[in-house]
mmCIF file of C-alpha atoms in Angstrom:
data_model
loop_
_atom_site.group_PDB
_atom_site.id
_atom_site.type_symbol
_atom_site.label_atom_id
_atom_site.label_comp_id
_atom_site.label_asym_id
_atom_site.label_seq_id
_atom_site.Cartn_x
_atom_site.Cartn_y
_atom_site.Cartn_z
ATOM 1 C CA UNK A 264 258.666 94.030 9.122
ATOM 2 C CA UNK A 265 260.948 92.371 6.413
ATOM 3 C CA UNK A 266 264.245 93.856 6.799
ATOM 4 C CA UNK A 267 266.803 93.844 3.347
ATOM 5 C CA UNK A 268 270.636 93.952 3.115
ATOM 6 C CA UNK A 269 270.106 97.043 0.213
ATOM 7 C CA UNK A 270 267.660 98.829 -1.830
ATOM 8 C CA UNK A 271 268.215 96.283 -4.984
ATOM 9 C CA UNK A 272 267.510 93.321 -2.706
ATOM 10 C CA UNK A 273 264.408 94.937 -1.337
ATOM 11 C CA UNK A 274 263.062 95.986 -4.778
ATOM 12 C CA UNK A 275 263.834 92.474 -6.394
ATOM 13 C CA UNK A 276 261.435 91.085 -3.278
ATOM 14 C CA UNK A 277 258.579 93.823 -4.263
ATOM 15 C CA UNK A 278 258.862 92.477 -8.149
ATOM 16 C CA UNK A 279 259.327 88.859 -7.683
ATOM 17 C CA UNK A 280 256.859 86.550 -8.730
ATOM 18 C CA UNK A 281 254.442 85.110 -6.566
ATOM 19 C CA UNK A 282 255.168 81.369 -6.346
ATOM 20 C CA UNK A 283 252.022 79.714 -6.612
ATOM 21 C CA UNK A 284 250.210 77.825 -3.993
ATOM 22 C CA UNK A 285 250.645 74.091 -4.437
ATOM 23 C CA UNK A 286 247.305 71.951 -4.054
ATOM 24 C CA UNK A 287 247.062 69.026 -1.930
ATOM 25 C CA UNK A 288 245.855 65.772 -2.971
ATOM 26 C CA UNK A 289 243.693 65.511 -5.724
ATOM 27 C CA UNK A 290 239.979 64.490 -5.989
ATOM 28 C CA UNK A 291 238.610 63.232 -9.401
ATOM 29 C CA UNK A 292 234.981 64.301 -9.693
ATOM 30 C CA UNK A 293 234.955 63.240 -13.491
ATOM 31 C CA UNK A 294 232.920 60.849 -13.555
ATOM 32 C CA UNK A 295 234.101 60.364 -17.463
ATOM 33 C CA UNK A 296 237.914 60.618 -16.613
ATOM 34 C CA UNK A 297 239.813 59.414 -19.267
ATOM 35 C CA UNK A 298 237.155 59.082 -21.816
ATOM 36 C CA UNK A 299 237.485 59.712 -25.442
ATOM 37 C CA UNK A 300 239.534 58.828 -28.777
ATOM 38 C CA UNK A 301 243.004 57.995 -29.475
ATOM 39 C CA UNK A 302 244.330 61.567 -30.408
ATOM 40 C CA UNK A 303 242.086 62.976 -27.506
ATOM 41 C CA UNK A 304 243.777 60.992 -25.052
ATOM 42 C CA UNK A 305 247.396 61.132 -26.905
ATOM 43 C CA UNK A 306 246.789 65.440 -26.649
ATOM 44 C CA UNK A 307 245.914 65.067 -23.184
ATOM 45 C CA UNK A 308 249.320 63.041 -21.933
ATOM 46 C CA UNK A 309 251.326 65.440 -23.846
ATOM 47 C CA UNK A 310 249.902 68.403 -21.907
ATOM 48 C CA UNK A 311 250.575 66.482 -18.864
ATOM 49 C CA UNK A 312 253.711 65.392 -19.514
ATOM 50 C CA UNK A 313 254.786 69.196 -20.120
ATOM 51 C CA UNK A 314 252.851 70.184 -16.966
ATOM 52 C CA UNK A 315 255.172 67.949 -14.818
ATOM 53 C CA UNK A 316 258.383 69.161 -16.970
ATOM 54 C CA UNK A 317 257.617 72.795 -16.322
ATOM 55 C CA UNK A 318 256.730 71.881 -12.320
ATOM 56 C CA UNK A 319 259.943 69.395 -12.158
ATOM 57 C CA UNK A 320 262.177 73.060 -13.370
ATOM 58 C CA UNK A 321 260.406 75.106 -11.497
ATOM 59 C CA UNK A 322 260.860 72.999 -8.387
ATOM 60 C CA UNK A 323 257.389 73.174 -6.825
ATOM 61 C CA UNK A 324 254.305 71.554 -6.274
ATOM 62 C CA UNK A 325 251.277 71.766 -8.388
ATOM 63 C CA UNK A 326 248.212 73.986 -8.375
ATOM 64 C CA UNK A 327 244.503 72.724 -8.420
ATOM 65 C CA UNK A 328 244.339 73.991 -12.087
ATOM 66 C CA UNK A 329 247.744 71.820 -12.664
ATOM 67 C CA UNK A 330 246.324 69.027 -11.536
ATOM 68 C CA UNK A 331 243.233 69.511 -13.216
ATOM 69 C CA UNK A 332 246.085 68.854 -16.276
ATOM 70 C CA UNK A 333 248.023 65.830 -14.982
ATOM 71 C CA UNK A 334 244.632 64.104 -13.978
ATOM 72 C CA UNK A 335 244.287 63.587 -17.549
ATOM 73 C CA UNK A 336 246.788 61.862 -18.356
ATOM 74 C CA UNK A 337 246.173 57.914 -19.042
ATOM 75 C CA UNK A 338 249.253 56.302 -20.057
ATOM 76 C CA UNK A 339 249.662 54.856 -23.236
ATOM 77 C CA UNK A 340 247.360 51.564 -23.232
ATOM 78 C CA UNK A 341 246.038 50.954 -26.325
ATOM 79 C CA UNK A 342 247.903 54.261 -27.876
ATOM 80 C CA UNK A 343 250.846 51.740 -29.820
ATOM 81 C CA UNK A 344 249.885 54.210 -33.068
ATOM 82 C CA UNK A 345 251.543 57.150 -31.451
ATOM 83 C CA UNK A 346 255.017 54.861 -31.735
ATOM 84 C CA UNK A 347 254.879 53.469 -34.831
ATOM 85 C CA UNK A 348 256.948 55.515 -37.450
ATOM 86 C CA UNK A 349 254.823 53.987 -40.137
ATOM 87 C CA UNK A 350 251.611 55.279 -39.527
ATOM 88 C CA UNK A 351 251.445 58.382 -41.901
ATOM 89 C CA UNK A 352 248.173 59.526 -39.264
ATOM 90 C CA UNK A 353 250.294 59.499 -36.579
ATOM 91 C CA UNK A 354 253.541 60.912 -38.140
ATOM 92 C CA UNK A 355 253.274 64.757 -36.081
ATOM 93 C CA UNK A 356 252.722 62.575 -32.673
ATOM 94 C CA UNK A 357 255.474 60.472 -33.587
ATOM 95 C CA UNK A 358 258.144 62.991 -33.871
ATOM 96 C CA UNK A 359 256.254 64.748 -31.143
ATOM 97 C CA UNK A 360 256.324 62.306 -28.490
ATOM 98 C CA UNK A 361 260.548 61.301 -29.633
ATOM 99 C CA UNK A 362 261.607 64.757 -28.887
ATOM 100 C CA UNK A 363 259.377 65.274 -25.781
ATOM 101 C CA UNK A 364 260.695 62.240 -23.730
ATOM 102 C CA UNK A 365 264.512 60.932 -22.933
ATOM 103 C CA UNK A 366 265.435 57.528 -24.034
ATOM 104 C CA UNK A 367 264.554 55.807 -21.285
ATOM 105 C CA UNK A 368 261.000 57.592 -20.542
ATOM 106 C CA UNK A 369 260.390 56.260 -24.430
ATOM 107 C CA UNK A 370 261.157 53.250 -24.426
ATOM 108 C CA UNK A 371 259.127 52.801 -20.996
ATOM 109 C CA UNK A 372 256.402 54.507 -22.527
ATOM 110 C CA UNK A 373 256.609 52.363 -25.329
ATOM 111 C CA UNK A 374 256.602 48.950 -23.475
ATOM 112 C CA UNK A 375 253.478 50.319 -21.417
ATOM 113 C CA UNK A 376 250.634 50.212 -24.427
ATOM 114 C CA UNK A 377 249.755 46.750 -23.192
ATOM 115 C CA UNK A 378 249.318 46.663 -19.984
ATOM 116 C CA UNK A 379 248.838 50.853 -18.283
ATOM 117 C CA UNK A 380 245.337 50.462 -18.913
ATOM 118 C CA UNK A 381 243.152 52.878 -16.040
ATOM 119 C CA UNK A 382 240.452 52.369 -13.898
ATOM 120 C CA UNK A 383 237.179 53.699 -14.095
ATOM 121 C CA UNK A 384 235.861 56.053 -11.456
ATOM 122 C CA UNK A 385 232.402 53.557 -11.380
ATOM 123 C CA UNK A 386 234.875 51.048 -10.884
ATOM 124 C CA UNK A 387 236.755 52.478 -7.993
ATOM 125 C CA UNK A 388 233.812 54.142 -6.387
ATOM 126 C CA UNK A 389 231.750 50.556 -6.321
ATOM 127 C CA UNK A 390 235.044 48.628 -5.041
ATOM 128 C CA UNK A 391 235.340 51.805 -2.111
ATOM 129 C CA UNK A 392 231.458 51.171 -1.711
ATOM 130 C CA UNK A 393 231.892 47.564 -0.135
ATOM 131 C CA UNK A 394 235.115 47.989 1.459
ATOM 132 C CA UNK A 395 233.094 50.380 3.548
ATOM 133 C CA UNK A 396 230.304 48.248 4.277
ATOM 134 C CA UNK A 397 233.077 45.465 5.530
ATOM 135 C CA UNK A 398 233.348 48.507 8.357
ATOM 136 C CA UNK A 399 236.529 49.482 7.145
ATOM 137 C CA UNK A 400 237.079 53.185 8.240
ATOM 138 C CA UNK A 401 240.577 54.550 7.750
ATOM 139 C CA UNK A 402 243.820 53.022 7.929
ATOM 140 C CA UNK A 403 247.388 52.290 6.026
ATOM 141 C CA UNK A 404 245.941 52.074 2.113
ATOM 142 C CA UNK A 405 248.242 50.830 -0.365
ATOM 143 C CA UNK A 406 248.025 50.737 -4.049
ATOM 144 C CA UNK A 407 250.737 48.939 -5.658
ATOM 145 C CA UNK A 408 250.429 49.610 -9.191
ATOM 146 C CA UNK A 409 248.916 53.028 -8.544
ATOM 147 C CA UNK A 410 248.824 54.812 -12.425
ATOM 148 C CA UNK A 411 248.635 58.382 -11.677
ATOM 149 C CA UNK A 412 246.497 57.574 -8.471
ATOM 150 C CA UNK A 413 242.989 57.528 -9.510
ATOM 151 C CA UNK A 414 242.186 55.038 -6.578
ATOM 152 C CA UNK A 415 243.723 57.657 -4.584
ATOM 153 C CA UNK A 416 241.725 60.643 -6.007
ATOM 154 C CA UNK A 417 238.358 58.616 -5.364
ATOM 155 C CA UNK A 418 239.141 58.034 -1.993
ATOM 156 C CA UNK A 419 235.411 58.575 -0.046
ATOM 157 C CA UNK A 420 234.980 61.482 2.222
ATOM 158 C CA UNK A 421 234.626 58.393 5.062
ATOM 159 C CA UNK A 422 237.776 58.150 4.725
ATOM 160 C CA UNK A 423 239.738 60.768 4.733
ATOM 161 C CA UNK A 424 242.391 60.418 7.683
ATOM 162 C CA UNK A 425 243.949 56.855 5.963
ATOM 163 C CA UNK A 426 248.004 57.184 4.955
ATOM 164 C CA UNK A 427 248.602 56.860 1.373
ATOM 165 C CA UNK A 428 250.977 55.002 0.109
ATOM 166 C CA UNK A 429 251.635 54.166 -3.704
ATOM 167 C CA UNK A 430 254.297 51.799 -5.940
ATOM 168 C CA UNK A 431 253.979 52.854 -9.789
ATOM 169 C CA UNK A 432 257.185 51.142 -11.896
ATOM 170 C CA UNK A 433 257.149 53.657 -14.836
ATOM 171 C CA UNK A 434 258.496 56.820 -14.202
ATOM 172 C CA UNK A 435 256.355 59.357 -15.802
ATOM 173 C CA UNK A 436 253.301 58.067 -14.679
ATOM 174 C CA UNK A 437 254.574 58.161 -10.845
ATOM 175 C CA UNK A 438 255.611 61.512 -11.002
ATOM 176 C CA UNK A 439 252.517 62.893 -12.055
ATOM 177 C CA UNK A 440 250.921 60.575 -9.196
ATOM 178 C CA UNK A 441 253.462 62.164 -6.737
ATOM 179 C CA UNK A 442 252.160 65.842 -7.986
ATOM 180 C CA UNK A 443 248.586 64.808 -7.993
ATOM 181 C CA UNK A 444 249.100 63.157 -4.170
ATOM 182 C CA UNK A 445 251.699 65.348 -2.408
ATOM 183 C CA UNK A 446 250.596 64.124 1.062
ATOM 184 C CA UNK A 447 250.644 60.283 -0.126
ATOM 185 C CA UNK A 448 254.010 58.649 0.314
ATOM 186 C CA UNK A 449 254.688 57.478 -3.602
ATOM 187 C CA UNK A 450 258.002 55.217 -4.792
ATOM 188 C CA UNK A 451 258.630 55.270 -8.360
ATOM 189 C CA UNK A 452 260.036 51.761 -8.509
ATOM 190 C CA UNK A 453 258.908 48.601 -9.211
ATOM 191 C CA UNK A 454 256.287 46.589 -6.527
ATOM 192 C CA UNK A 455 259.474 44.256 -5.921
ATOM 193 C CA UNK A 456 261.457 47.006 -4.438
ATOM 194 C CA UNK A 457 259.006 47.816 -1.476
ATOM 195 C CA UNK A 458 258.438 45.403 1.321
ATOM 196 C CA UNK A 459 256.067 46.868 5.000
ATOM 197 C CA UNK A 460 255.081 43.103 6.120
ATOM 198 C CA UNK A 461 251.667 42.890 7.877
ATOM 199 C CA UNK A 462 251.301 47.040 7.837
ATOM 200 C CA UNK A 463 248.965 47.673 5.622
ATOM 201 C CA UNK A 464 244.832 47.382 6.827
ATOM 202 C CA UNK A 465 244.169 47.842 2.556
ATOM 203 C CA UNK A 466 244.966 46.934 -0.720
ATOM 204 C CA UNK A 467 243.555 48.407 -3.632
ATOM 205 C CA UNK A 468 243.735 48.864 -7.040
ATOM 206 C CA UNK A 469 244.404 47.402 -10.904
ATOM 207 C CA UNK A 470 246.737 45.312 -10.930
ATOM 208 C CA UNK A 471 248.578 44.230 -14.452
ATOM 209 C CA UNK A 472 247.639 41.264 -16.475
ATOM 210 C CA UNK A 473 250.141 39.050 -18.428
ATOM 211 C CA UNK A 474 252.169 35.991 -18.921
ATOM 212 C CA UNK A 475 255.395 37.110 -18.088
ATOM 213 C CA UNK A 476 256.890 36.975 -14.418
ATOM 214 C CA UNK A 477 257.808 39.773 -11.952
ATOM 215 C CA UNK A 478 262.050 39.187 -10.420
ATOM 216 C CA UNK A 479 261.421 39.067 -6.773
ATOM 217 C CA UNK A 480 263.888 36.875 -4.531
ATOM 218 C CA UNK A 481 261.403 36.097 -2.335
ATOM 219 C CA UNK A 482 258.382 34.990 -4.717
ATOM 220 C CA UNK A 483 260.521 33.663 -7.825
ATOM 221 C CA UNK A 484 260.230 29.807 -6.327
ATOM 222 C CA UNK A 485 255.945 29.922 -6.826
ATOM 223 C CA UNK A 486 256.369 31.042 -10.402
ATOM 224 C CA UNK A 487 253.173 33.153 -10.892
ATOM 225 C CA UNK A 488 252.207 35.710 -13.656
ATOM 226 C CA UNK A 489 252.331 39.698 -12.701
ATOM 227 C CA UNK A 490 248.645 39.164 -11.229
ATOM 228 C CA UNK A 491 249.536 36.335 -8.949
ATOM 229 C CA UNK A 492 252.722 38.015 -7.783
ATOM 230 C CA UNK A 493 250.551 40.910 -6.978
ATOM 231 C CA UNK A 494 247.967 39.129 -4.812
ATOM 232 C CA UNK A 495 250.407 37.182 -3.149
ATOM 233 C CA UNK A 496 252.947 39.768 -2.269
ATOM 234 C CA UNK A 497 250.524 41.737 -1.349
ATOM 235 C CA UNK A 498 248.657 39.777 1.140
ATOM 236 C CA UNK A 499 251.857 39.283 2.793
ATOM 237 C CA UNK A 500 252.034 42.952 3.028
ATOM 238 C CA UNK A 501 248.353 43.703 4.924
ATOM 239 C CA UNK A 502 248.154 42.758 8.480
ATOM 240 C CA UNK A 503 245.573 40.207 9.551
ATOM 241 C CA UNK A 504 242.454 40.909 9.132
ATOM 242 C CA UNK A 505 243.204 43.439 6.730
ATOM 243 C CA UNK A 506 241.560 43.677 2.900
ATOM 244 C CA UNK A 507 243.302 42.983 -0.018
ATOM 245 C CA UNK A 508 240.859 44.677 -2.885
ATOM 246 C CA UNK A 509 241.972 44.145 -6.329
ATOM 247 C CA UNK A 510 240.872 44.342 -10.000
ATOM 248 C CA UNK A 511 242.496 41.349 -12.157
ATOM 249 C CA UNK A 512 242.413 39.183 -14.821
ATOM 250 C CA UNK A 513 239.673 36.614 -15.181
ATOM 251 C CA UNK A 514 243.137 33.853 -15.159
ATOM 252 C CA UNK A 515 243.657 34.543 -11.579
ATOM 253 C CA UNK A 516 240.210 32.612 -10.996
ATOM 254 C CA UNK A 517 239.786 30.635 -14.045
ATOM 255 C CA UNK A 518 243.265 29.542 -14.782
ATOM 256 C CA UNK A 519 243.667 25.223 -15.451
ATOM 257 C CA UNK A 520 246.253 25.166 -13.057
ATOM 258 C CA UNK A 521 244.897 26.191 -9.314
ATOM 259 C CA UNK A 522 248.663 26.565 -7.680
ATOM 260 C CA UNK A 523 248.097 30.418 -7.261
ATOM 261 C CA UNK A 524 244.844 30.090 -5.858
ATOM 262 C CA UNK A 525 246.153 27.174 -3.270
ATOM 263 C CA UNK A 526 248.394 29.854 -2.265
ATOM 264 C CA UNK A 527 246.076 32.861 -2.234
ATOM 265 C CA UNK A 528 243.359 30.743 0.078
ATOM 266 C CA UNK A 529 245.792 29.450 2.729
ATOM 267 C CA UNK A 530 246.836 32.959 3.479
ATOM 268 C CA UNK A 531 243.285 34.975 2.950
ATOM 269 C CA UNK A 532 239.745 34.297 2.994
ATOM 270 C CA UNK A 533 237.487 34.991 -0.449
ATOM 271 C CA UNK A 534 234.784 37.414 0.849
ATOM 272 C CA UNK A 535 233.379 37.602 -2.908
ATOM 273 C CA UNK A 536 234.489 38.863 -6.291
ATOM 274 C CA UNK A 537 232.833 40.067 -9.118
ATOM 275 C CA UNK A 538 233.171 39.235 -12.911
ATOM 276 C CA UNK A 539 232.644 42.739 -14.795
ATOM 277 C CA UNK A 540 231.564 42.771 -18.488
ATOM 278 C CA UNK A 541 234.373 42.898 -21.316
ATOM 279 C CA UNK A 542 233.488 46.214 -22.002
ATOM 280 C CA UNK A 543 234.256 47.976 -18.304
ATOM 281 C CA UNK A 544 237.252 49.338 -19.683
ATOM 282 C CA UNK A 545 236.825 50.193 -22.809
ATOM 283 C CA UNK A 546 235.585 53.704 -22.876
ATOM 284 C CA UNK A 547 238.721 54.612 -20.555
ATOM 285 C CA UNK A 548 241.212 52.222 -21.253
ATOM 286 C CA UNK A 549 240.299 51.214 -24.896
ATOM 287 C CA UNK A 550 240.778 46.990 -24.061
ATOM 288 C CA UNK A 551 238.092 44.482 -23.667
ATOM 289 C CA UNK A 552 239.092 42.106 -21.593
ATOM 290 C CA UNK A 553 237.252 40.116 -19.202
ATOM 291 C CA UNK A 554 238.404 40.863 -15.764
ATOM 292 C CA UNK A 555 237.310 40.644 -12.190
ATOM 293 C CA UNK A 556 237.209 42.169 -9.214
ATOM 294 C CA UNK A 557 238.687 39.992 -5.960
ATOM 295 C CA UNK A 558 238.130 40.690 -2.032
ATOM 296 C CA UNK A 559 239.925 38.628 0.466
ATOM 297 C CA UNK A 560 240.904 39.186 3.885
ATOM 298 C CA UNK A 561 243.825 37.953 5.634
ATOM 299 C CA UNK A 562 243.594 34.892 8.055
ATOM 300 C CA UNK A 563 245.745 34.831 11.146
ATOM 301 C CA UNK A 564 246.714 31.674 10.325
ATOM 302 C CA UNK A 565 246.660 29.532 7.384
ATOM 303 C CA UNK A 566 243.870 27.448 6.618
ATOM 304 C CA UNK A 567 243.850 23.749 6.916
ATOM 305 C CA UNK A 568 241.163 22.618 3.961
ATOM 306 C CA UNK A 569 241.162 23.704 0.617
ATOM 307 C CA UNK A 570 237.590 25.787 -0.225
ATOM 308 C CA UNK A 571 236.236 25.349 -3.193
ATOM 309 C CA UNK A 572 236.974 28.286 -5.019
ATOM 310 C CA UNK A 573 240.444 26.816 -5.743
ATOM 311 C CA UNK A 574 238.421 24.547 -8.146
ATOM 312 C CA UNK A 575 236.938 25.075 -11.823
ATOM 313 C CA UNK A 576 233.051 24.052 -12.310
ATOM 314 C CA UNK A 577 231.390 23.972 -15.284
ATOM 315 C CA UNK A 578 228.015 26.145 -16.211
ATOM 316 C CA UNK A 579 224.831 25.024 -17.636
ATOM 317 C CA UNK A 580 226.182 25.830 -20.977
ATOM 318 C CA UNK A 581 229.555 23.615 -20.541
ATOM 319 C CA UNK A 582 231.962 26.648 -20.162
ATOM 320 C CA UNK A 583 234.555 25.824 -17.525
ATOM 321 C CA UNK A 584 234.768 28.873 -15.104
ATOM 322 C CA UNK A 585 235.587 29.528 -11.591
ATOM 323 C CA UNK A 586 232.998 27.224 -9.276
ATOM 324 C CA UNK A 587 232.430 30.764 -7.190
ATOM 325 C CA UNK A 588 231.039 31.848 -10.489
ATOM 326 C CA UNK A 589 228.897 28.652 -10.993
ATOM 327 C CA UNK A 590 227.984 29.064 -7.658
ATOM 328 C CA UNK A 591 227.215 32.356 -7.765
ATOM 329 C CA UNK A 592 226.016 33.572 -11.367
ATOM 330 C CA UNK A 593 224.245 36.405 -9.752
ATOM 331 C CA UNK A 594 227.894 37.920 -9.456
ATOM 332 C CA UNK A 595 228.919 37.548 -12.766
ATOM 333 C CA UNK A 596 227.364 41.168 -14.785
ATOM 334 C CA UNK A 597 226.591 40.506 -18.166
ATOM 335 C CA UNK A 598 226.127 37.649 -20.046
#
């Protein structure tokens, strides 16, 4: 029996509101999440963006039918028309998306529609698919550039009882995550700002493609693009033996210069990767880029000869690729 200081307290408890009961993680059963055209995906951010507003007020967690909402969202890859104040198509969004979003949360968003491009469910569910058949069973599963989670919300039935845990840089996007996952442990910060040496048993996810460089004391002195950095920080960060699982850009195995790969194959082993057709992405993430999929596994110590995946071959036809790839063209989907 409840027991109230007065009558107005006990009638205010009999009226309140029910708070309602927050979910816990998410799973994505779309197998079309994310698909659609430019204003379809632009309406479905905004509703997720003011999902997470109204849940951020209220304090609380959200409900399945909330994250139903924020599972929509997909960043703003390939979306630059929504911040361009001279598109007369776009002029409603434009204003739209200025007054919805602070200063900084704009000019994040803004700086995002090259590179916050999502992964497919097919994708995920195929990479999950051999991971499994390598025997791995549950464990510590990070995702370093995690989006709003969707390797997370794919995660197989098999297995269930692994720890989350989940580094997205733009802040947004890892809030939603952090609703979507409540059990996983998410920072909103950049990859550089995390470090769990040999803790981790997986890596997985999409990590971004570019030129420019990541700032991280203790990987400035190799130099590599965003992709490299990721690979390389994040083998340090799986224990040995562990699996480091990651979609990149075709330049992390076809690049001229092999410095990244030296580096990659002293510390892990290539158990196979997978060139997927320009087109993966496109009904999700609007790109087409050629990209691959990498798994290695962490030696216990480094290697002493350099294998020949470190080296570019040349196909039949004369184009210079990776020599896994001329080795193997049976792994290389599409033409």
């Amino acid at each position: 029996v409840q027991t109230f200081p007065d009558a107005a307290a006990a009638d205010e408890a009999l009226n309140a509101e029910p708070v309602p009961e927050a979910a816990g993680n998410f799973h994505i059963t779309d197998e079309h999440l994310g698909e659609g055209g430019a204003k379809q995906k632009y309406a479905r951010n905004i509703a997720a963006i003011r999902t997470l507003f109204q849940l951020e007020q209220e304090h609380r967690g959200a409900t399945v039918e909330e994250q139903e909402v924020l599972s929509q969202y997909v960043g703003w890859g390939g979306l630059a028309d929504a911040f361009d104040p001279s598109k007369d198509s776009w002029a409603k969004e434009y204003a739209e998306l200025k007054g919805l979003l602070s200063e900084d949360e704009y000019a994040a968003a803004r700086s995002s529609t090259l590179n916050a491009h999502y992964t497919s469910p097919v994708v995920i569910r195929s990479i999950y698919d051999a991971v499994e058949k390598m025997g791995f069973k549950s464990g510590n599963i990070l995702e370093p550039s995690m989006g709003v989670g969707n390797f997370f919300g794919m995660l197989p039935e098999s297995m269930a009882d692994s720890r989350l845990y989940g580094v997205e840089l733009d802040s947004i996007t890892g809030r939603i995550a952090q609703k979507l996952y409540p059990e996983a442990s998410i920072k909103v910060a950049g990859f550089e700002t995390t470090d769990r040496r040999d803790f981790y048993d997986l890596a997985v996810g999409n990590v971004p493609f570019g030129q420019y460089r990541v700032n991280d004391k203790a990987y400035n002195k190799f130099g590599f693009s965003i992709h490299n950095y990721f690979f390389a920080k994040a083998i340090d960060q799986v224990r040995p033996g562990g699996i480091v699982a990651f979609v990149t850009s075709r330049y992390t195995l076809d690049s001229k210069d092999s410095s990244a790969r030296k580096h990659i194959a002293e510390r892990a082993d290539l158990l196979g990767a997978i060139r997927l057709p320009n087109t993966a992405f496109k009904a999700n993430a609007g790109t087409e880029v050629v990209s691959d999929i990498i798994f290695l596994q962490k030696r216990d110590r480094p290697i002493d000869h350099e294998p020949d995946w470190i080296q570019l071959g040349k196909t039949e036809d004369g184009l210079t690729i990776n020599s896994y790839f001329v080795d193997h063209p049976e792994m290389v989907l599409g033409e």
